[in-house]
JSON list of C-alpha atoms in Angstrom, two decimals:
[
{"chain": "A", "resi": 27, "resn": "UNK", "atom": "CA", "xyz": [11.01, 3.06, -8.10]},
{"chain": "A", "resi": 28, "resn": "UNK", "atom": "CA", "xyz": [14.14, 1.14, -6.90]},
{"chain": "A", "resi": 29, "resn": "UNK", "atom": "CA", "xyz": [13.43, -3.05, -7.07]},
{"chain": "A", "resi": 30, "resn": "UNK", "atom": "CA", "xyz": [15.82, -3.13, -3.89]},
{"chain": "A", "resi": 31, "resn": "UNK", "atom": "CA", "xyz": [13.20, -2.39, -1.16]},
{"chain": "A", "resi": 32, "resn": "UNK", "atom": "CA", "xyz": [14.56, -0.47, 1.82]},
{"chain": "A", "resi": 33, "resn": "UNK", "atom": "CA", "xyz": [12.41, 0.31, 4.82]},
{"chain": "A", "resi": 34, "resn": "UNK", "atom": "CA", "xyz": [12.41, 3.19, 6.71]},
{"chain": "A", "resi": 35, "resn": "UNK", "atom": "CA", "xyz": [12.69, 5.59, 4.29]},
{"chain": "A", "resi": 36, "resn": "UNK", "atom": "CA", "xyz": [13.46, 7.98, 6.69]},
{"chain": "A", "resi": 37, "resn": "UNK", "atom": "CA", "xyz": [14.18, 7.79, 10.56]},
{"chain": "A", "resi": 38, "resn": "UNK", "atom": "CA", "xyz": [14.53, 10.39, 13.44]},
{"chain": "A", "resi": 39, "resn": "UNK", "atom": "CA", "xyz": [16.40, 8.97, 16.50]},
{"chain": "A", "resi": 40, "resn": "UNK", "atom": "CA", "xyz": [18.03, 10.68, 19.93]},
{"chain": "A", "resi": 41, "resn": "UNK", "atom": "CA", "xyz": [21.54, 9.54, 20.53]},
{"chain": "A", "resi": 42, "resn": "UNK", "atom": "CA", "xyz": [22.41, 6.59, 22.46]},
{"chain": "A", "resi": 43, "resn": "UNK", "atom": "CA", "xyz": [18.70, 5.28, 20.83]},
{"chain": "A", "resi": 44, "resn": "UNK", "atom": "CA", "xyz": [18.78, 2.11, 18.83]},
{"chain": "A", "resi": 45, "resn": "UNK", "atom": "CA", "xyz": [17.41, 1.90, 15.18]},
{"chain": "A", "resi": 46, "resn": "UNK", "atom": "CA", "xyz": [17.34, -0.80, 12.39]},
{"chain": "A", "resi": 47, "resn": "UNK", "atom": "CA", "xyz": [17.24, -1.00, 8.45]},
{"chain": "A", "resi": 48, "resn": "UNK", "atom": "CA", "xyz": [15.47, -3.44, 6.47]},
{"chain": "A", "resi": 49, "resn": "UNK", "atom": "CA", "xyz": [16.51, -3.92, 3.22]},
{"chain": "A", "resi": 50, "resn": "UNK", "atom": "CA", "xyz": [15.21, -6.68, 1.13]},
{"chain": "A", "resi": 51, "resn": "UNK", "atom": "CA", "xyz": [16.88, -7.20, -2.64]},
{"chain": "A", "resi": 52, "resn": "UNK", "atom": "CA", "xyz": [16.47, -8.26, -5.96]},
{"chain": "A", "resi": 53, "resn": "UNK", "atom": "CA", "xyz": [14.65, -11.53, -5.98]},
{"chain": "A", "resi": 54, "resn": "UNK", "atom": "CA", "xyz": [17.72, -14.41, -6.57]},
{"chain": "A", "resi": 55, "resn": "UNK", "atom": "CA", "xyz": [20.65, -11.32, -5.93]},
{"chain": "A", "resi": 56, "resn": "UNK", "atom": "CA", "xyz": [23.04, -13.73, -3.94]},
{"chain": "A", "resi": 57, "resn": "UNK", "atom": "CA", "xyz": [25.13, -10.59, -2.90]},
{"chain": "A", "resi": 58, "resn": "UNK", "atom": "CA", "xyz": [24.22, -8.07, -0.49]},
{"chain": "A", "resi": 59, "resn": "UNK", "atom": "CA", "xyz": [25.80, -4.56, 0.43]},
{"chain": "A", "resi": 60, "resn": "UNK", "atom": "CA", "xyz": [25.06, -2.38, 3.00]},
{"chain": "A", "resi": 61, "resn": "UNK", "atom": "CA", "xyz": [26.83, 1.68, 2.02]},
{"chain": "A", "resi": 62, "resn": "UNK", "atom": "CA", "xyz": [27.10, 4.67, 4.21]},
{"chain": "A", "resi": 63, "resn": "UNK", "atom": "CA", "xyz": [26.73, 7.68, 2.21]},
{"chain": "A", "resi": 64, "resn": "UNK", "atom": "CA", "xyz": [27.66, 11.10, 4.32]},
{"chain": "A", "resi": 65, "resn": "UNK", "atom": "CA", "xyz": [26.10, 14.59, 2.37]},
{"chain": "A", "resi": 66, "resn": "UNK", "atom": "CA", "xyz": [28.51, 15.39, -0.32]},
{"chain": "A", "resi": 67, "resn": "UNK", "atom": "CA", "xyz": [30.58, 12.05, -0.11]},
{"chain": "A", "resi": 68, "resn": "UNK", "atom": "CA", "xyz": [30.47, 8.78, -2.17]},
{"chain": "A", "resi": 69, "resn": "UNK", "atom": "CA", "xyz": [28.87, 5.60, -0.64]},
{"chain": "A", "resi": 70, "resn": "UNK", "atom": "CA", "xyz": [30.89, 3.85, 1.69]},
{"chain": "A", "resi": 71, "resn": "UNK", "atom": "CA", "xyz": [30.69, 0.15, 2.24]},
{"chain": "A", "resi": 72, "resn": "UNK", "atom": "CA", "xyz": [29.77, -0.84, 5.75]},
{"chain": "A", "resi": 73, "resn": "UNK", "atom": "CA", "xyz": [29.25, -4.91, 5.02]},
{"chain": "A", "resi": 74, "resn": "UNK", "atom": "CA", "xyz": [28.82, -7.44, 2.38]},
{"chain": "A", "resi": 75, "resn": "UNK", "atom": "CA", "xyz": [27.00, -10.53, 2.20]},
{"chain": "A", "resi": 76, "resn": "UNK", "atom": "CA", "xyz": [27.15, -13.62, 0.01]},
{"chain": "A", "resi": 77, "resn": "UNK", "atom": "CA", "xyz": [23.93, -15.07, 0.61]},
{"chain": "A", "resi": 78, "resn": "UNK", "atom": "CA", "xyz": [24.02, -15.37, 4.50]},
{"chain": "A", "resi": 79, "resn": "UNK", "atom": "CA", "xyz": [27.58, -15.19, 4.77]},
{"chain": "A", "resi": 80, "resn": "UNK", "atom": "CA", "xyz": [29.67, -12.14, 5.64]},
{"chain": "A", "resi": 81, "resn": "UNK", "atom": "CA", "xyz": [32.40, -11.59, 2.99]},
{"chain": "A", "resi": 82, "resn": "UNK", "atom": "CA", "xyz": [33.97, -8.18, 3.85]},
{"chain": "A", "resi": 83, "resn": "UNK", "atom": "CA", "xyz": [32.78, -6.10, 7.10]},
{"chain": "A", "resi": 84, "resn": "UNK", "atom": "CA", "xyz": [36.32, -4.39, 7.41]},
{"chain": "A", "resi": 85, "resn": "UNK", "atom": "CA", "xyz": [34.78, -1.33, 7.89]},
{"chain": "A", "resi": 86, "resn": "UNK", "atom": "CA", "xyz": [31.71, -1.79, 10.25]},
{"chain": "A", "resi": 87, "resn": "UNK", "atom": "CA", "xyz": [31.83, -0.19, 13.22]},
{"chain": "A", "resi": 88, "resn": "UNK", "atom": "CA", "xyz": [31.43, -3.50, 15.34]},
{"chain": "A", "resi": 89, "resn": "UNK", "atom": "CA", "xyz": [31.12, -2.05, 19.00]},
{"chain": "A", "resi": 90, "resn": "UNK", "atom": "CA", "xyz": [27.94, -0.34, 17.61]},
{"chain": "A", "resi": 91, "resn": "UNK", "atom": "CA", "xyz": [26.86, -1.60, 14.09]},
{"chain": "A", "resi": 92, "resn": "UNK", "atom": "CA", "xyz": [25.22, -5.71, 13.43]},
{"chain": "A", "resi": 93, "resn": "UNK", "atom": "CA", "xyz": [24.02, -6.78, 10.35]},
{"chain": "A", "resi": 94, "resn": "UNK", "atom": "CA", "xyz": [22.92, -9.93, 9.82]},
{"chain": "A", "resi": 95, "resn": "UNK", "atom": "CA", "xyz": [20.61, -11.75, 6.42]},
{"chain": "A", "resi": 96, "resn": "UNK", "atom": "CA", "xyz": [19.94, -15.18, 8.41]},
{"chain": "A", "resi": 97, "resn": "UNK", "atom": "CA", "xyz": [18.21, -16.53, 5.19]},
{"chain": "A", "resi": 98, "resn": "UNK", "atom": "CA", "xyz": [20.46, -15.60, 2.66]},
{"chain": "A", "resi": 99, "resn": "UNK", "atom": "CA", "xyz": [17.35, -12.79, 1.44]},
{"chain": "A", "resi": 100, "resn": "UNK", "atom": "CA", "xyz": [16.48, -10.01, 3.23]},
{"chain": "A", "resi": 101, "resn": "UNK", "atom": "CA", "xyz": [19.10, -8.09, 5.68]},
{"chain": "A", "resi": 102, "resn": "UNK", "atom": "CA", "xyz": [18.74, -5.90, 8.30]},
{"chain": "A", "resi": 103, "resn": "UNK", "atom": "CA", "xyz": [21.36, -3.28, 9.42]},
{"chain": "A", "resi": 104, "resn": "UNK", "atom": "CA", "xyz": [21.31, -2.20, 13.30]},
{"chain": "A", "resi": 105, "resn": "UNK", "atom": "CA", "xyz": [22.97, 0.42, 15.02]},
{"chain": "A", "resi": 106, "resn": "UNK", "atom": "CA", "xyz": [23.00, 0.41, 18.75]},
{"chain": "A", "resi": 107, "resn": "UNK", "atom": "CA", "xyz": [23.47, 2.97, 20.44]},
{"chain": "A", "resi": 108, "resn": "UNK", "atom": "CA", "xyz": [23.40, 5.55, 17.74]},
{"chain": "A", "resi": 109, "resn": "UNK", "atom": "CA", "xyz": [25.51, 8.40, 17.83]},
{"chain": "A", "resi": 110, "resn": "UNK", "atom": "CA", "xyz": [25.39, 12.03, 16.09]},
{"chain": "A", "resi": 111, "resn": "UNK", "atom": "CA", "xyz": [27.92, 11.09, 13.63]},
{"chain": "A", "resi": 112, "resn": "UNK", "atom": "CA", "xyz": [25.92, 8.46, 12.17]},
{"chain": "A", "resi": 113, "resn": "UNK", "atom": "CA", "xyz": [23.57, 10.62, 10.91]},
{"chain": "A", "resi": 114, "resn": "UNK", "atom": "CA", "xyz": [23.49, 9.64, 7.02]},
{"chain": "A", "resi": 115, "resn": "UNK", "atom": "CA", "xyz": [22.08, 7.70, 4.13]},
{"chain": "A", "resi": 116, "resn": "UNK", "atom": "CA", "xyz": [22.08, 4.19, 4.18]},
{"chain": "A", "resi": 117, "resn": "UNK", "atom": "CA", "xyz": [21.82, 2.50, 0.98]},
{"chain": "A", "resi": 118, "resn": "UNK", "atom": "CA", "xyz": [21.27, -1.57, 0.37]},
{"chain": "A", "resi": 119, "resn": "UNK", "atom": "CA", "xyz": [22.67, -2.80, -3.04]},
{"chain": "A", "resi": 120, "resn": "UNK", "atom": "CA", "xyz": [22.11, -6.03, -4.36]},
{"chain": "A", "resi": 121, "resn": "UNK", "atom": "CA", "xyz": [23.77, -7.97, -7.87]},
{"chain": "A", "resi": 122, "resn": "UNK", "atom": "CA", "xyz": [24.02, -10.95, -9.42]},
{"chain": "A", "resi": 123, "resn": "UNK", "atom": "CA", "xyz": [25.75, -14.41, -8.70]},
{"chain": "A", "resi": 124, "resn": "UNK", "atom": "CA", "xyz": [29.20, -13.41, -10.75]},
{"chain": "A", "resi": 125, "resn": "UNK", "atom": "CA", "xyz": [30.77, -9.57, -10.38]},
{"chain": "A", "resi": 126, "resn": "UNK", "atom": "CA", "xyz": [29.58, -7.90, -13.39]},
{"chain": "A", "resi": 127, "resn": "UNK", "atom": "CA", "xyz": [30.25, -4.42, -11.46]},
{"chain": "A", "resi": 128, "resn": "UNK", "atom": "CA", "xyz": [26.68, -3.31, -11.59]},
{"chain": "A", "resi": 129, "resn": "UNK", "atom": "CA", "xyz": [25.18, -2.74, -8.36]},
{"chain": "A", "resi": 130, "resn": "UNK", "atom": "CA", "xyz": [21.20, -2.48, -8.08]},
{"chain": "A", "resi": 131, "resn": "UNK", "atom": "CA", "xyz": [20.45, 0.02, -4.94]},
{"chain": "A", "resi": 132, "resn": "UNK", "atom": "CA", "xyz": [17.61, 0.55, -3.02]},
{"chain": "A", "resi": 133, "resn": "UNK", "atom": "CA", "xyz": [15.95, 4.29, -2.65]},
{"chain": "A", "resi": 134, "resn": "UNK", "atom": "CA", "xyz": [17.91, 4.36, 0.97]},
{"chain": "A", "resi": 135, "resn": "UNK", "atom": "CA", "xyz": [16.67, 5.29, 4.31]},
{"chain": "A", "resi": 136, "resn": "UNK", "atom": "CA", "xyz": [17.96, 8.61, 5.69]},
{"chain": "A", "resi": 137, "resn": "UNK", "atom": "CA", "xyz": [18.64, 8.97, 9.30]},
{"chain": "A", "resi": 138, "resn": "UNK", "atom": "CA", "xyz": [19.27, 11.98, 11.35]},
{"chain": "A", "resi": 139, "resn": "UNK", "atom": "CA", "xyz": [20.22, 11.51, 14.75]},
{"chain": "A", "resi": 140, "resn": "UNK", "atom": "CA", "xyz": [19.62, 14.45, 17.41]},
{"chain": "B", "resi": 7, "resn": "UNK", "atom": "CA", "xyz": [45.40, 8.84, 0.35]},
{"chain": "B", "resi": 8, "resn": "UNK", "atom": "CA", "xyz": [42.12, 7.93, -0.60]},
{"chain": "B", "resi": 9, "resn": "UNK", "atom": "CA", "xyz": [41.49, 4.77, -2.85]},
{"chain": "B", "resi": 10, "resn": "UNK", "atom": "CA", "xyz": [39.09, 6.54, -5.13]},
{"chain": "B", "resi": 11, "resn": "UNK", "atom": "CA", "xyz": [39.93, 10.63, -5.36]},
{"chain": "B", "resi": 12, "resn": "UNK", "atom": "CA", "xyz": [37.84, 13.36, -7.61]},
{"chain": "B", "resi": 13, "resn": "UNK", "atom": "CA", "xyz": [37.08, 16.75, -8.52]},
{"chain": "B", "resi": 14, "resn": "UNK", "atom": "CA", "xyz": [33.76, 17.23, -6.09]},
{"chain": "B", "resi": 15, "resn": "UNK", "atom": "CA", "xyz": [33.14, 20.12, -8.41]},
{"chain": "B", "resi": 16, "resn": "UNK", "atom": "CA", "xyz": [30.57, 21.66, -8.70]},
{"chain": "B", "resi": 17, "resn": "UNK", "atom": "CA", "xyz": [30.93, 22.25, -12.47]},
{"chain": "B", "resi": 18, "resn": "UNK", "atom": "CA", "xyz": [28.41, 24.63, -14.03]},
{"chain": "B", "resi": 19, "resn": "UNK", "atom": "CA", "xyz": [28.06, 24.00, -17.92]},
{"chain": "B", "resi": 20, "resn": "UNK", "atom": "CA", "xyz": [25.66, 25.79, -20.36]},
{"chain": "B", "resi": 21, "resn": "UNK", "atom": "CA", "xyz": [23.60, 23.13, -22.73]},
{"chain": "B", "resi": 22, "resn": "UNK", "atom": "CA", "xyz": [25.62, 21.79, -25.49]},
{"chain": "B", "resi": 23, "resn": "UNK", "atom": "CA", "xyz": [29.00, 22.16, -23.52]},
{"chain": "B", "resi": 24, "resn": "UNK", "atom": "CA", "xyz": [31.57, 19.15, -23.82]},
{"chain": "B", "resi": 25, "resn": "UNK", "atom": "CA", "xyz": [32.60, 18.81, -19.96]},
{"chain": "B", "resi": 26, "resn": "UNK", "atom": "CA", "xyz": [35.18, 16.14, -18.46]},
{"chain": "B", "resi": 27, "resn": "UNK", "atom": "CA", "xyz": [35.85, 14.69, -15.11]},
{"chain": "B", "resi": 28, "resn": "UNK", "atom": "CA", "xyz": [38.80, 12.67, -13.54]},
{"chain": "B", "resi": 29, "resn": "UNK", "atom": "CA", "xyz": [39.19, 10.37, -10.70]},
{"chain": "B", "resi": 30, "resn": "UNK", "atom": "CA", "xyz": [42.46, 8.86, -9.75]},
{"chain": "B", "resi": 31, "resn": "UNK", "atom": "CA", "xyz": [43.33, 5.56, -7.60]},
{"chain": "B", "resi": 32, "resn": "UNK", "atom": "CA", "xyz": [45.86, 4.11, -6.10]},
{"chain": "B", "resi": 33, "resn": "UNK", "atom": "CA", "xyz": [45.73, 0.61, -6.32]},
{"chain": "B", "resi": 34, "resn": "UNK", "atom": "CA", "xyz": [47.55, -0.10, -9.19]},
{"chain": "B", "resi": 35, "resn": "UNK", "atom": "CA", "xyz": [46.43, -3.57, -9.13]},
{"chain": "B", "resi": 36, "resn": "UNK", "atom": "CA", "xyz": [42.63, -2.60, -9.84]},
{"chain": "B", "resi": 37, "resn": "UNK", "atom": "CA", "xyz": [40.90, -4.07, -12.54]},
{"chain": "B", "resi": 38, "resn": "UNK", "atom": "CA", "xyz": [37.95, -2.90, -13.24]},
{"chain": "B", "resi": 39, "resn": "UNK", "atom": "CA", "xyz": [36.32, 0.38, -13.14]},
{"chain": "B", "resi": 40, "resn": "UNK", "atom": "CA", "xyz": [33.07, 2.29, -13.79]},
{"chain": "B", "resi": 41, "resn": "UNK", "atom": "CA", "xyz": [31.06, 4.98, -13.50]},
{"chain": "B", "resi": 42, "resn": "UNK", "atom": "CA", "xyz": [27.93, 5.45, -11.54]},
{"chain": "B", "resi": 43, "resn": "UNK", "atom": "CA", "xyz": [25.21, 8.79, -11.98]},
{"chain": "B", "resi": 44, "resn": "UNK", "atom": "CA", "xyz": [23.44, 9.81, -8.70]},
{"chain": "B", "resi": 45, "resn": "UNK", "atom": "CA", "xyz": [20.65, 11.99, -8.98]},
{"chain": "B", "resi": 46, "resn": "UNK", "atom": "CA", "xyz": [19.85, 14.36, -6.11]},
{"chain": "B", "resi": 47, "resn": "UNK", "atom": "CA", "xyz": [18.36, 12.43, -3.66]},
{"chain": "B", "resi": 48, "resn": "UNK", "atom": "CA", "xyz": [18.29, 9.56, -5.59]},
{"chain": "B", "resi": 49, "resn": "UNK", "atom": "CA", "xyz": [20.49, 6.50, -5.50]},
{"chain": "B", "resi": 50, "resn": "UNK", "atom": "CA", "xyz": [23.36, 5.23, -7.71]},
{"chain": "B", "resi": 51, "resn": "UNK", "atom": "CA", "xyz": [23.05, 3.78, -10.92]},
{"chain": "B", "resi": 52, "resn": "UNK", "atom": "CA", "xyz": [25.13, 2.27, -12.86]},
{"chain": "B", "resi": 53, "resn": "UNK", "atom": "CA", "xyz": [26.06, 4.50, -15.80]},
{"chain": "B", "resi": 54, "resn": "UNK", "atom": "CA", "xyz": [28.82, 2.87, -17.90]},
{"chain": "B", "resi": 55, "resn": "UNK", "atom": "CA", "xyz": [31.89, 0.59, -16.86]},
{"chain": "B", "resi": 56, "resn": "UNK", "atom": "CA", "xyz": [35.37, 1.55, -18.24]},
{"chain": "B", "resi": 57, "resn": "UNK", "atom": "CA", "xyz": [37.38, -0.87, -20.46]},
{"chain": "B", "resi": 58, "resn": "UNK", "atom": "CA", "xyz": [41.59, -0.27, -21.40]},
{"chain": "B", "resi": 59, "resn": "UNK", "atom": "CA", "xyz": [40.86, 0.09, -24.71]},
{"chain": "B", "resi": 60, "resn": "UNK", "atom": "CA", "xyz": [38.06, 3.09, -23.89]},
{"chain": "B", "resi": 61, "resn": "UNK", "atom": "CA", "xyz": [34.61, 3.07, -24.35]},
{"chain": "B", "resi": 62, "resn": "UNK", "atom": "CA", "xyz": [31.71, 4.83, -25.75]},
{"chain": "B", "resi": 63, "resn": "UNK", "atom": "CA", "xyz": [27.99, 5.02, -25.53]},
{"chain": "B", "resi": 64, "resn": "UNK", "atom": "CA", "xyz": [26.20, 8.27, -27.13]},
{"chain": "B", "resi": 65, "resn": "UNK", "atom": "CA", "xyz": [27.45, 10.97, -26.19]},
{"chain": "B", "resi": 66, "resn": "UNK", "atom": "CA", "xyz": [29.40, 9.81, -23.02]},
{"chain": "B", "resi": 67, "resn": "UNK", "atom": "CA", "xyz": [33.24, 8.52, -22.95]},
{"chain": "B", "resi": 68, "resn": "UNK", "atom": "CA", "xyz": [34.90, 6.86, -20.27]},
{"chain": "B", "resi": 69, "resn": "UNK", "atom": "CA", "xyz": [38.81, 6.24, -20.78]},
{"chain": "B", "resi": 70, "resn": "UNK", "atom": "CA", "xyz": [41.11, 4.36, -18.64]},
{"chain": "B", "resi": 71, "resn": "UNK", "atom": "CA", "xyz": [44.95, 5.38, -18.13]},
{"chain": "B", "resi": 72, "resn": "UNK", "atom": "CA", "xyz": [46.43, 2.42, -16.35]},
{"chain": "B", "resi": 73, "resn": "UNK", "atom": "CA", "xyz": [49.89, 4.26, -16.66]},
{"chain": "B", "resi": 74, "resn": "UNK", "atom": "CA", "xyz": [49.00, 7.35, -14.83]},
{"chain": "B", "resi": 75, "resn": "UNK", "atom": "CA", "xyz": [46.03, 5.33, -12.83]},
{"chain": "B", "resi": 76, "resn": "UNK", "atom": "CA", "xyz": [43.42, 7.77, -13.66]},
{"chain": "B", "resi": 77, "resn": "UNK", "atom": "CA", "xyz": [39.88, 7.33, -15.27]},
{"chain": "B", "resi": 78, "resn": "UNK", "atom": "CA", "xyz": [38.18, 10.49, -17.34]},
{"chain": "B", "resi": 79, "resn": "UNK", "atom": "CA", "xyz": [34.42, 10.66, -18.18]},
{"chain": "B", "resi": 80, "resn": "UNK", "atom": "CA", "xyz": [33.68, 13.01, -20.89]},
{"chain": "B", "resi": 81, "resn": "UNK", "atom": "CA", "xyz": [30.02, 14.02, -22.08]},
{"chain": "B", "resi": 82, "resn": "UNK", "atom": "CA", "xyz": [29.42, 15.74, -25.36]},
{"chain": "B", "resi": 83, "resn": "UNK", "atom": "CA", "xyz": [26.75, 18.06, -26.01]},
{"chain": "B", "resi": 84, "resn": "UNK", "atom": "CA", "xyz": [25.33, 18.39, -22.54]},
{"chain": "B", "resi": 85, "resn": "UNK", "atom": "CA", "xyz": [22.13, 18.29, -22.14]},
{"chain": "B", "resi": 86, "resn": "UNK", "atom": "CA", "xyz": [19.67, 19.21, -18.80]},
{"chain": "B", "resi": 87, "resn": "UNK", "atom": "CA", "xyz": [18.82, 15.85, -17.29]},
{"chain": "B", "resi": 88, "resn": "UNK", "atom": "CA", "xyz": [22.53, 15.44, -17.53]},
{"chain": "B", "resi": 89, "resn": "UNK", "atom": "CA", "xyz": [22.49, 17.46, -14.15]},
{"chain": "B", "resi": 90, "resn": "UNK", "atom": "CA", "xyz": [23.48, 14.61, -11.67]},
{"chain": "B", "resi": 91, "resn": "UNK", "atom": "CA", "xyz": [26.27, 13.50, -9.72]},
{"chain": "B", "resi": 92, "resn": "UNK", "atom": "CA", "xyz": [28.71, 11.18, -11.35]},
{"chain": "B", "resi": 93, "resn": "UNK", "atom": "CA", "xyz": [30.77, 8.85, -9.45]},
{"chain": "B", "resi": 94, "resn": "UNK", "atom": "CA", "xyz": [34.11, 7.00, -10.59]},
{"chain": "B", "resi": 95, "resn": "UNK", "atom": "CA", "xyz": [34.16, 3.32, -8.97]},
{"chain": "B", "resi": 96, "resn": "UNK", "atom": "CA", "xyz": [36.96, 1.13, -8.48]},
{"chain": "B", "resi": 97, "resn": "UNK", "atom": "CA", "xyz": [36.94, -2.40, -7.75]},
{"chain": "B", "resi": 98, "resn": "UNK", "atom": "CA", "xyz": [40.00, -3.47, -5.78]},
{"chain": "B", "resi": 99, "resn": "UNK", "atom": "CA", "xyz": [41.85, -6.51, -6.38]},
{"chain": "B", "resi": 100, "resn": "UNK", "atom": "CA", "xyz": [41.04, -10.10, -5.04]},
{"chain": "B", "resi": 101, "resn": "UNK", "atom": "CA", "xyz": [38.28, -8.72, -3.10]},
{"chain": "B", "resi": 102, "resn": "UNK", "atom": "CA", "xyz": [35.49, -10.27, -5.06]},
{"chain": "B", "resi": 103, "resn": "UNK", "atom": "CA", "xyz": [32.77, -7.91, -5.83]},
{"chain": "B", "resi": 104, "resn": "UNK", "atom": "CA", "xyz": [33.88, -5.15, -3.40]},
{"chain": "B", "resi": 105, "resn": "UNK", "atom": "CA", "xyz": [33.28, -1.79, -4.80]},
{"chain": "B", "resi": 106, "resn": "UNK", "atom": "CA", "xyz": [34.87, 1.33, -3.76]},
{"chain": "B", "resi": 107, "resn": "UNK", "atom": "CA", "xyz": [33.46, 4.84, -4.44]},
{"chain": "B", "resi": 108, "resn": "UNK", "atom": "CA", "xyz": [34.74, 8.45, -5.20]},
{"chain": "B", "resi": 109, "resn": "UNK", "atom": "CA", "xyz": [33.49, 10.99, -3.46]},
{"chain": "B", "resi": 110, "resn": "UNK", "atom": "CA", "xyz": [31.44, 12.34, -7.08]},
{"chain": "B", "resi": 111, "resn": "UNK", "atom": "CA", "xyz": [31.83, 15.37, -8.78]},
{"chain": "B", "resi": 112, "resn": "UNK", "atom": "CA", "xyz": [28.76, 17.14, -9.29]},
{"chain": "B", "resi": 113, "resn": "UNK", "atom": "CA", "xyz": [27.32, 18.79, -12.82]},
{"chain": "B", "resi": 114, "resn": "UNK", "atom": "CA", "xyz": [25.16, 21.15, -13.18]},
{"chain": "B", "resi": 115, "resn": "UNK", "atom": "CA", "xyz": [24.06, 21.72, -16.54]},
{"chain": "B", "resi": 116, "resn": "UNK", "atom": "CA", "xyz": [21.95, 25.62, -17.46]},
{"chain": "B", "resi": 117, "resn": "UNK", "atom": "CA", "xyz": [19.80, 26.51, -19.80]}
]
């Protein structure tokens, strides 16, 4: 079992619905990374986090996507409204103070949107 | 062009096979490189990072080729539970701990 907790596991939404990810890391992980992974694709990064600051989010959808870790711990990832294509996996990371390249993720939480 | 480009496979091996896999990038600027497994329906994990001068651990290589900017993985006598999804990873430069993934290239190792 992942130490990078991630709730829902799994979510079933409508379109246009909103949902939210929890994702709550490594106990003393400064950094924080939220990845999109599409079926048969490689994780994507959607936003990063030192503690409760937002280093990269280049790549967040913004008219739809938020995430925010108002503590500098646990993070939560909202999409609102959601929309077919964002049916996927959505996977928290966490790692250490200092880039050492390893990444500690969390089992995901899948969502399909209908 | 994508940042981080491989073979999605799949690659079908029987047990004991030597198998390789590439991944190319195109920042030639990038440092530092690895490679993550993903089990089906799992999540990453970090597998082994990739140094200039090559690396080994067991039976798994990974070999960087600034020159051509291209990383290889090769795993020697291939075993079941070797059946995964492997993932080249390239971190960009000056953008901290930023990670960027291939799409994987998936193994499937028979009996």
């Amino acid at each position: 079992e992942a130490e990078v907790a991630q709730s829902p596991r799994y979510k079933i939404t409508e379109k246009s619905q909103a949902v939210a990810f929890w994702c709550d890391p490594i106990s003393g992980h400064a950094t924080l990374y939220w990845y999109r992974q599409i079926l048969g694709q490689g994780p994507e990064l959607l936003v990063q986090f030192q503690d409760e600051s937002v280093v990269d989010d280049s790549q967040l959808p913004k008219d739809r996507f938020s995430a925010e870790r108002l503590k500098g711990v646990d993070s939560t990832l909202k999409i609102q409204p959601a929309e077919l294509g964002d049916s996927a996996m959505y996977l928290c990371a966490s790692s250490f103070q200092g880039f050492t390249g390893e990444l500690f993720f969390g089992e995901g939480s899948r969502l399909t949107v209908l | 062009r994508k940042e981080v480009e491989q073979d999605p496979g799949p690659f079908n091996v029987p047990e004991g096979a030597t198998v390789a896999f590439n991944c190319t990038y195109s920042n030639s600027a990038s440092q530092s490189f690895f490679w993550y497994r993903q089990d089906c329906r799992k999540e990453p994990k970090l597998l082994m990072s990739v140094y200039s001068s090559g690396n080994e651990d067991g039976r798994f290589t990974a070999q960087l080729n600034r020159a051509s900017q291209y990383i290889s993985l090769l795993i020697r006598d291939s075993k079941l539970s070797d059946s995964a999804t492997y993932l080249c990873v390239v971190n960009p430069p000056r953008q901290g701990g930023k990670l960027i993934f291939g799409q994987g290239t998936e193994l499937s190792v028979k009996p």
